[in-house]
Amino acid sequence: MAPIRMTTSTIKVLEVLMDADSGDDMSVYGLDVVRKSSLGTGTVYPILSRLERIGWIRSHWDDSDTPGARRKFYALTGEGRAGIKEAFAARPGLVARRFAT
């Protein structure tokens, strides 16, 4: 499993992806990740790209015929879920510090 640097921003993005993973749809649109994480697009999209490159998430384009720009959706993979568990187990204070702020 490929390592990823667990910055505060990466944790925020992963939290949004984990929340989506526990819902009905299991995927989240890129701009929703930006809004829900309170991070800028210049931070979120490179993180999503890295997560996809290492296999932790997958993406797909919205197929609907709704007007406006096409949306790209992101979802955790099995490898991503395992990687998150492993990263958080290796550093239990990681999540605790995040929620303390």
Short mmCIF file of C-alpha atoms in Angstrom, two decimals:
data_model
loop_
_atom_site.label_atom_id
_atom_site.label_comp_id
_atom_site.label_asym_id
_atom_site.label_seq_id
_atom_site.Cartn_x
_atom_site.Cartn_y
_atom_site.Cartn_z
CA MET A 1 0.00 0.00 0.00
CA ALA A 2 1.44 3.34 -1.03
CA PRO A 3 2.09 5.84 1.75
CA ILE A 4 0.61 9.31 1.79
CA ARG A 5 1.60 12.25 3.94
CA MET A 6 -1.18 12.85 6.46
CA THR A 7 -1.38 16.62 6.58
CA THR A 8 -4.29 18.44 8.20
CA SER A 9 -5.64 19.18 4.72
CA THR A 10 -5.40 15.54 3.66
CA ILE A 11 -7.25 14.48 6.81
CA LYS A 12 -10.02 17.00 6.10
CA VAL A 13 -10.43 15.67 2.55
CA LEU A 14 -10.44 12.08 3.82
CA GLU A 15 -13.09 12.97 6.40
CA VAL A 16 -15.38 14.26 3.63
CA LEU A 17 -14.75 11.10 1.59
CA MET A 18 -15.41 8.89 4.64
CA ASP A 19 -18.68 10.73 5.35
CA ALA A 20 -19.76 10.16 1.74
CA ASP A 21 -18.67 6.52 1.98
CA SER A 22 -21.11 5.94 4.84
CA GLY A 23 -24.04 7.44 2.89
CA ASP A 24 -26.30 6.03 0.20
CA ASP A 25 -24.40 7.36 -2.81
CA MET A 26 -20.89 6.60 -1.48
CA SER A 27 -19.34 9.25 -3.73
CA VAL A 28 -18.98 13.00 -3.50
CA TYR A 29 -18.64 15.65 -6.17
CA GLY A 30 -15.34 17.56 -6.20
CA LEU A 31 -16.76 20.98 -5.39
CA ASP A 32 -18.64 19.47 -2.43
CA VAL A 33 -15.29 18.25 -1.08
CA VAL A 34 -14.05 21.84 -1.35
CA ARG A 35 -17.11 23.22 0.47
CA LYS A 36 -17.31 20.57 3.19
CA SER A 37 -13.58 20.63 3.94
CA SER A 38 -13.40 24.45 3.96
CA LEU A 39 -10.25 24.20 1.84
CA GLY A 40 -9.51 25.90 -1.46
CA THR A 41 -9.66 24.22 -4.84
CA GLY A 42 -5.88 24.60 -5.17
CA THR A 43 -5.50 22.41 -2.08
CA VAL A 44 -8.32 19.89 -2.57
CA TYR A 45 -7.83 18.87 -6.20
CA PRO A 46 -4.10 18.03 -5.87
CA ILE A 47 -4.94 15.91 -2.79
CA LEU A 48 -7.71 14.12 -4.71
CA SER A 49 -5.27 13.54 -7.57
CA ARG A 50 -2.66 12.04 -5.22
CA LEU A 51 -5.27 9.84 -3.53
CA GLU A 52 -6.44 8.57 -6.90
CA ARG A 53 -2.88 7.97 -8.11
CA ILE A 54 -2.13 5.73 -5.11
CA GLY A 55 -5.43 3.88 -5.48
CA TRP A 56 -7.23 5.17 -2.38
CA ILE A 57 -10.06 6.74 -4.37
CA ARG A 58 -11.63 6.34 -7.79
CA SER A 59 -13.37 9.01 -9.81
CA HIS A 60 -16.06 9.09 -12.46
CA TRP A 61 -17.81 11.74 -14.49
CA ASP A 62 -21.52 12.38 -13.95
CA ASP A 63 -23.51 10.84 -16.80
CA SER A 64 -26.67 12.88 -16.30
CA ASP A 65 -27.93 15.32 -18.88
CA THR A 66 -28.37 18.13 -16.38
CA PRO A 67 -27.44 21.59 -17.64
CA GLY A 68 -24.14 23.12 -16.61
CA ALA A 69 -20.63 21.80 -16.28
CA ARG A 70 -20.07 18.06 -15.90
CA ARG A 71 -19.33 16.95 -12.37
CA LYS A 72 -16.56 14.61 -11.35
CA PHE A 73 -17.36 12.37 -8.40
CA TYR A 74 -14.90 10.71 -6.02
CA ALA A 75 -15.29 7.62 -3.85
CA LEU A 76 -13.07 5.60 -1.54
CA THR A 77 -11.81 2.23 -2.74
CA GLY A 78 -11.28 -0.84 -0.57
CA GLU A 79 -7.57 -0.06 -0.63
CA GLY A 80 -8.35 3.49 0.52
CA ARG A 81 -10.46 2.30 3.45
CA ALA A 82 -7.67 -0.08 4.48
CA GLY A 83 -5.04 2.64 4.06
CA ILE A 84 -7.00 5.06 6.24
CA LYS A 85 -7.39 2.43 8.98
CA GLU A 86 -3.69 1.61 8.80
CA ALA A 87 -2.63 5.28 8.87
CA PHE A 88 -4.87 6.10 11.80
CA ALA A 89 -3.90 2.93 13.70
CA ALA A 90 -0.20 3.74 13.26
CA ARG A 91 -0.73 7.27 14.58
CA PRO A 92 -3.73 7.28 16.95
CA GLY A 93 -3.17 10.92 17.91
CA LEU A 94 -3.67 11.96 14.29
CA VAL A 95 -7.45 12.09 14.45
CA ALA A 96 -7.56 13.23 18.08
CA ARG A 97 -5.39 16.26 17.25
CA ARG A 98 -7.59 17.09 14.27
CA PHE A 99 -10.75 17.17 16.38
CA ALA A 100 -9.08 19.10 19.19
CA THR A 101 -8.76 22.20 16.96
#
